[in-house]
Amino acid sequence: CAESGQELVRLRNGNELTSACFSPNGTQLATAEHNIFGRETEDRAIRLWDLRAEGRQLRTLEGHASAAHSVSFSPDGNFIATGHLDGALWIWDTRRLRARGLLHV
């Protein structure tokens, strides 16, 4: 909490966090992360967390081919944009929890 400095939620999954963004209403957190710790399969996750439910993971957004290094909510909170090393920009629908579109920049 910003007022008290008290930790509200701790999210852990063993990956390197590359980006995080709060939803406009502050109830969700989107994270971009990837595995750098030598596991056999590389985890290139975009995760959506519910901050009202003690940080319960709502969904792992899947389909992208490379690790994301940026994540951002739209001003209305209905979409998440993720930027990837391969030049892809994914748009995710937060209501349906799936990819809405893919652009190459």
Backbone as a printed PyTorch tensor [residue, N CA C, xyz], in Angstrom:
tensor([[[  0.8430,  -1.1770,   0.0000],
         [  0.0000,   0.0000,   0.0000],
         [  0.8910,   1.2450,   0.0000]],

        [[  0.6260,   2.1720,  -0.8620],
         [  1.4500,   3.3730,  -0.9630],
         [  1.4050,   4.2050,   0.3130]],

        [[  0.2830,   4.2050,   0.9930],
         [  0.1550,   5.0130,   2.1970],
         [  0.9760,   4.4580,   3.3520]],

        [[  0.9790,   3.1370,   3.5240],
         [  1.6640,   2.5330,   4.6610],
         [  3.0140,   1.9210,   4.3020]],

        [[  3.2430,   1.6680,   3.0150],
         [  4.4690,   0.9860,   2.6090],
         [  4.3920,  -0.5170,   2.8270]],

        [[  3.2510,  -1.0320,   3.2070],
         [  3.0650,  -2.4480,   3.4850],
         [  2.8960,  -3.2280,   2.1870]],

        [[  3.5540,  -4.3920,   2.1260],
         [  3.4000,  -5.2690,   0.9690],
         [  1.9940,  -5.8560,   0.9690]],

        [[  1.3170,  -5.7610,  -0.1760],
         [ -0.0360,  -6.2850,  -0.2760],
         [ -0.0630,  -7.6920,  -0.8450]],

        [[  0.7250,  -7.9380,  -1.8830],
         [  0.7470,  -9.2280,  -2.5660],
         [  2.1580,  -9.4840,  -3.0560]],

        [[  2.6060, -10.7390,  -2.9800],
         [  3.8860, -11.1250,  -3.5610],
         [  3.6170, -12.2040,  -4.6000]],

        [[  3.9870, -11.9120,  -5.8410],
         [  3.7870, -12.8380,  -6.9480],
         [  5.1160, -13.5070,  -7.2550]],

        [[  5.1200, -14.8440,  -7.2690],
         [  6.3570, -15.5680,  -7.5570],
         [  6.0700, -16.7250,  -8.4910]],

        [[  6.9600, -16.8910,  -9.4500],
         [  6.8460, -18.0570, -10.3160],
         [  8.1870, -18.5040, -10.8610]],

        [[  9.2890, -17.8960, -10.4570],
         [ 10.6090, -18.3640, -10.8290],
         [ 11.1550, -17.8270, -12.1390]],

        [[ 10.4950, -16.8750, -12.7480],
         [ 10.9650, -16.2940, -13.9970],
         [ 11.4700, -14.8800, -13.7720]],

        [[ 12.2070, -14.3660, -14.7610],
         [ 12.6450, -12.9810, -14.7220],
         [ 11.4850, -12.1000, -15.1680]],

        [[ 11.1520, -11.1340, -14.3590],
         [ 10.0960, -10.1900, -14.6980],
         [ 10.7020,  -9.0950, -15.5700]],

        [[ 10.1390,  -8.9040, -16.7540],
         [ 10.6620,  -7.8820, -17.6600],
         [  9.7760,  -6.6450, -17.7110]],

        [[  8.5050,  -6.7830, -17.3590],
         [  7.5960,  -5.6360, -17.3670],
         [  6.3550,  -5.9640, -16.5490]],

        [[  5.7770,  -4.9330, -15.9490],
         [  4.5250,  -5.0970, -15.2060],
         [  3.7100,  -3.8200, -15.3540]],

        [[  2.3860,  -3.9760, -15.3840],
         [  1.5070,  -2.8180, -15.5450],
         [  0.1960,  -3.0680, -14.7990]],

        [[ -0.2220,  -2.0800, -13.9960],
         [ -1.5100,  -2.1430, -13.3180],
         [ -2.6240,  -1.7750, -14.2850]],

        [[ -3.7620,  -2.4500, -14.1280],
         [ -4.9500,  -2.0630, -14.8900],
         [ -5.3780,  -0.6750, -14.4220]],

        [[ -6.1010,   0.0650, -15.2580],
         [ -6.5180,   1.4100, -14.8730],
         [ -7.3110,   1.4710, -13.5570]],

        [[ -8.0850,   0.4250, -13.2520],
         [ -8.8520,   0.4410, -11.9980],
         [ -8.0890,  -0.1750, -10.8240]],

        [[ -6.8580,  -0.6390, -11.0750],
         [ -6.0040,  -1.1350, -10.0030],
         [ -6.3310,  -2.5200,  -9.4910]],

        [[ -7.2230,  -3.2490, -10.1470],
         [ -7.6220,  -4.5660,  -9.6520],
         [ -6.8330,  -5.7160, -10.2830]],

        [[ -6.1330,  -5.4420, -11.3860],
         [ -5.3650,  -6.4840, -12.0710],
         [ -3.9480,  -5.9960, -12.3390]],

        [[ -3.0620,  -6.9540, -12.5150],
         [ -1.6800,  -6.6650, -12.8870],
         [ -1.3250,  -7.5810, -14.0480]],

        [[ -0.7730,  -7.0210, -15.1010],
         [ -0.2680,  -7.8100, -16.2260],
         [  1.2440,  -7.8520, -16.1100]],

        [[  1.8370,  -9.0430, -16.2920],
         [  3.2890,  -9.1710, -16.2360],
         [  3.8110,  -9.8520, -17.4940]],

        [[  4.9860,  -9.4200, -17.9130],
         [  5.7280, -10.0660, -18.9970],
         [  6.9700, -10.6550, -18.3460]],

        [[  7.2490, -11.9000, -18.6400],
         [  8.3750, -12.5630, -17.9850],
         [  8.9220, -13.6610, -18.8750]],

        [[ 10.1460, -14.0630, -18.5780],
         [ 10.7110, -15.1910, -19.3040],
         [ 11.7220, -15.9020, -18.4310]],

        [[ 11.9750, -17.1510, -18.7830],
         [ 12.8610, -18.0140, -18.0230],
         [ 14.3000, -17.7500, -18.4330]],

        [[ 15.1270, -17.4140, -17.4630],
         [ 16.5550, -17.2700, -17.7320],
         [ 17.3650, -18.1970, -16.8190]],

        [[ 16.6750, -19.1030, -16.1570],
         [ 17.3220, -19.8980, -15.1290],
         [ 17.6530, -21.3150, -15.5660]],

        [[ 17.7190, -21.5700, -16.8710],
         [ 18.2310, -22.8420, -17.3650],
         [ 17.2650, -23.9960, -17.3560]],

        [[ 15.9830, -23.7520, -17.2460],
         [ 15.0430, -24.8590, -17.3450],
         [ 15.0190, -25.3530, -18.7750]],

        [[ 14.5810, -26.5840, -18.9700],
         [ 14.6240, -27.1900, -20.2950],
         [ 13.7600, -26.4750, -21.3150]],

        [[ 12.6190, -25.9650, -20.9080],
         [ 11.7650, -25.2360, -21.8430],
         [ 11.7200, -23.7790, -21.4260]],

        [[ 11.8070, -22.9110, -22.3940],
         [ 11.7530, -21.4910, -22.0860],
         [ 10.3080, -21.0670, -21.8720]],

        [[ 10.0610, -20.4320, -20.7570],
         [  8.7380, -19.9270, -20.4300],
         [  8.6930, -18.4580, -20.8470]],

        [[  7.8680, -18.1330, -21.8230],
         [  7.7320, -16.7610, -22.3150],
         [  6.3330, -16.2800, -21.9740]],

        [[  6.0890, -16.0300, -20.7340],
         [  4.7160, -15.8480, -20.2620],
         [  4.2830, -14.3930, -20.2100]],

        [[  3.0260, -14.2020, -20.5610],
         [  2.2810, -12.9880, -20.2430],
         [  1.2120, -13.4690, -19.2610]],

        [[  1.2480, -12.9400, -18.0590],
         [  0.2940, -13.3920, -17.0500],
         [ -0.5790, -12.2340, -16.5920]],

        [[ -1.8100, -12.5760, -16.2630],
         [ -2.7660, -11.6150, -15.7400],
         [ -3.1360, -12.0620, -14.3300]],

        [[ -2.9900, -11.1590, -13.3690],
         [ -3.1840, -11.4540, -11.9490],
         [ -4.3460, -10.6530, -11.3940]],

        [[ -5.1030, -11.2630, -10.4790],
         [ -6.2050, -10.5970,  -9.7950],
         [ -5.6920, -10.1160,  -8.4440]],

        [[ -5.5570,  -8.8270,  -8.2770],
         [ -5.0190,  -8.2740,  -7.0410],
         [ -6.0450,  -8.2420,  -5.9180]],

        [[ -7.3210,  -8.4350,  -6.2500],
         [ -8.3690,  -8.4890,  -5.2200],
         [ -8.3970,  -9.8560,  -4.5340]],

        [[ -7.8540, -10.8660,  -5.2070],
         [ -7.8960, -12.2430,  -4.6900],
         [ -6.4960, -12.6980,  -4.2920]],

        [[ -5.7980, -11.8650,  -3.5330],
         [ -4.4610, -12.1810,  -3.0230],
         [ -3.4910, -12.5630,  -4.1270]],

        [[ -3.6160, -11.9410,  -5.2850],
         [ -2.6800, -12.1720,  -6.3740],
         [ -2.8970, -13.4710,  -7.1250]],

        [[ -4.1110, -13.9750,  -7.1390],
         [ -4.4130, -15.2090,  -7.8670],
         [ -4.2050, -14.9730,  -9.3530]],

        [[ -3.5180, -15.9220,  -9.9920],
         [ -3.3070, -15.8140, -11.4280],
         [ -4.6060, -16.1070, -12.1530]],

        [[ -5.0360, -15.1600, -12.9900],
         [ -6.2620, -15.3380, -13.7630],
         [ -6.0170, -16.1610, -15.0140]],

        [[ -4.9010, -15.8810, -15.6730],
         [ -4.6670, -16.5240, -16.9620],
         [ -3.2280, -16.3140, -17.4090]],

        [[ -2.7030, -17.2800, -18.1440],
         [ -1.4680, -17.1050, -18.8900],
         [ -1.8730, -16.9080, -20.3410]],

        [[ -1.4870, -15.7860, -20.9170],
         [ -1.8280, -15.4780, -22.3010],
         [ -0.8010, -16.1510, -23.2030]],

        [[ -1.2630, -16.9890, -24.1190],
         [ -0.3700, -17.8100, -24.9190],
         [ -0.5590, -17.5630, -26.4080]],

        [[  0.4580, -17.9330, -27.1820],
         [  0.3900, -17.8380, -28.6230],
         [  1.5750, -17.1090, -29.2190]],

        [[  2.2490, -16.3000, -28.4310],
         [  3.3870, -15.5400, -28.9340],
         [  4.6250, -16.4260, -29.0300]],

        [[  5.5130, -16.0860, -29.9740],
         [  6.6770, -16.9350, -30.2510],
         [  7.9510, -16.4880, -29.5450]],

        [[  8.0150, -15.2580, -29.1010],
         [  9.2370, -14.7830, -28.4440],
         [  8.8830, -14.0920, -27.1330]],

        [[  9.8810, -13.9070, -26.2990],
         [  9.6750, -13.2990, -24.9870],
         [  9.1970, -11.8610, -25.1230]],

        [[  8.2760, -11.4690, -24.2650],
         [  7.7850, -10.0870, -24.2280],
         [  8.6820,  -9.2700, -23.3130]],

        [[  8.9080,  -8.0440, -23.7200],
         [  9.7120,  -7.1440, -22.8930],
         [  8.9710,  -5.8860, -22.4950]],

        [[  7.7130,  -5.7900, -22.9030],
         [  6.8860,  -4.6770, -22.4420],
         [  5.4230,  -5.1000, -22.4250]],

        [[  4.6950,  -4.5290, -21.4880],
         [  3.2680,  -4.8210, -21.3570],
         [  2.5750,  -3.5540, -20.8720]],

        [[  1.3890,  -3.2810, -21.4310],
         [  0.6560,  -2.0780, -21.0530],
         [ -0.8450,  -2.2750, -21.2630]],

        [[ -1.6430,  -1.7700, -20.3310],
         [ -3.0960,  -1.7860, -20.4670],
         [ -3.5490,  -0.5950, -21.2960]],

        [[ -4.6560,  -0.7600, -22.0070],
         [ -5.3050,   0.3770, -22.6640],
         [ -5.9370,   1.2380, -21.5710]],

        [[ -6.2140,   2.5120, -21.8580],
         [ -6.7970,   3.3870, -20.8330],
         [ -8.1180,   2.8820, -20.2480]],

        [[ -8.9140,   2.1450, -21.0450],
         [-10.1760,   1.6100, -20.5190],
         [-10.0220,   0.2400, -19.8700]],

        [[ -8.8180,  -0.3540, -19.9350],
         [ -8.5620,  -1.6470, -19.3110],
         [ -9.0460,  -2.8490, -20.0950]],

        [[ -9.6080,  -2.6410, -21.2740],
         [-10.1620,  -3.7440, -22.0550],
         [ -9.1270,  -4.4860, -22.8890]],

        [[ -7.9410,  -3.9020, -23.0520],
         [ -6.9070,  -4.5300, -23.8710],
         [ -5.5460,  -4.4040, -23.2010]],

        [[ -4.6840,  -5.3480, -23.5480],
         [ -3.2840,  -5.3080, -23.1340],
         [ -2.4530,  -5.3760, -24.4070]],

        [[ -1.4420,  -4.5310, -24.4990],
         [ -0.4930,  -4.5930, -25.6130],
         [  0.8180,  -5.1450, -25.0780]],

        [[  1.4180,  -6.0880, -25.8060],
         [  2.7140,  -6.6310, -25.4170],
         [  3.6830,  -6.5000, -26.5850]],

        [[  4.9040,  -6.0520, -26.2840],
         [  5.9560,  -5.9160, -27.2860],
         [  6.9810,  -7.0180, -27.1150]],

        [[  7.4290,  -7.5890, -28.2260],
         [  8.3030,  -8.7590, -28.2000],
         [  9.5940,  -8.5110, -28.9630]],

        [[ 10.6340,  -9.2780, -28.6210],
         [ 11.9440,  -9.1290, -29.2460],
         [ 11.9330,  -9.3770, -30.7450]],

        [[ 11.0130, -10.1870, -31.2270],
         [ 10.9770, -10.4930, -32.6630],
         [ 10.2560,  -9.4110, -33.4690]],

        [[  9.9110,  -8.2810, -32.8420],
         [  9.2450,  -7.1890, -33.5230],
         [  7.7390,  -7.2900, -33.5170]],

        [[  7.2000,  -8.2970, -32.8700],
         [  5.7450,  -8.4730, -32.8230],
         [  5.1430,  -7.5950, -31.7280]],

        [[  3.9690,  -7.0880, -32.0200],
         [  3.1650,  -6.3580, -31.0490],
         [  1.8150,  -7.0620, -30.9940]],

        [[  1.5360,  -7.7020, -29.8480],
         [  0.2920,  -8.4390, -29.6730],
         [ -0.6990,  -7.5650, -28.9300]],

        [[ -1.9730,  -7.6820, -29.3200],
         [ -3.0680,  -7.0170, -28.6220],
         [ -3.9440,  -8.1220, -28.0310]],

        [[ -4.1720,  -8.0410, -26.7290],
         [ -4.9390,  -9.0580, -25.9990],
         [ -6.2270,  -8.4500, -25.4880]],

        [[ -7.3100,  -9.1850, -25.5840],
         [ -8.6160,  -8.7830, -25.0790],
         [ -8.7230,  -9.2610, -23.6340]],

        [[ -8.8290,  -8.3490, -22.6810],
         [ -8.8540,  -8.7430, -21.2650],
         [-10.2000,  -9.3110, -20.8320]],

        [[-11.2400,  -9.0620, -21.5900],
         [-12.5540,  -9.6170, -21.2550],
         [-12.6470, -11.0740, -21.6830]],

        [[-12.1120, -11.3750, -22.8620],
         [-12.1520, -12.7530, -23.3750],
         [-10.8720, -13.5240, -23.0720]],

        [[ -9.8450, -12.8120, -22.5860],
         [ -8.5560, -13.3990, -22.2190],
         [ -7.9300, -14.1840, -23.3740]],

        [[ -7.8890, -13.5430, -24.5350],
         [ -7.2570, -14.1570, -25.7000],
         [ -6.7010, -13.0690, -26.6130]],

        [[ -5.8590, -13.4950, -27.5610],
         [ -5.2510, -12.5580, -28.4910],
         [ -6.3160, -11.9600, -29.4010]],

        [[ -6.2110, -10.6770, -29.6170],
         [ -7.1500,  -9.9750, -30.4930],
         [ -6.5020,  -9.6520, -31.8350]],

        [[ -5.1620,  -9.4580, -31.8280],
         [ -4.4950,  -9.1220, -33.0630],
         [ -2.9840,  -9.1610, -32.9180]],

        [[ -2.3020,  -9.1640, -34.0390],
         [ -0.8430,  -9.2130, -34.0740],
         [ -0.3610,  -8.2550, -35.1440]],

        [[  0.5910,  -7.4160, -34.7800],
         [  1.2190,  -6.4940, -35.7200],
         [  2.7150,  -6.7580, -35.7190]],

        [[  3.3670,  -6.5710, -36.8340],
         [  4.8290,  -6.6390, -36.8850],
         [  5.3470,  -5.2480, -37.1570]],

        [[  6.2330,  -4.8000, -36.2970],
         [  6.7780,  -3.4490, -36.4380],
         [  8.2360,  -3.4990, -36.8110]]])
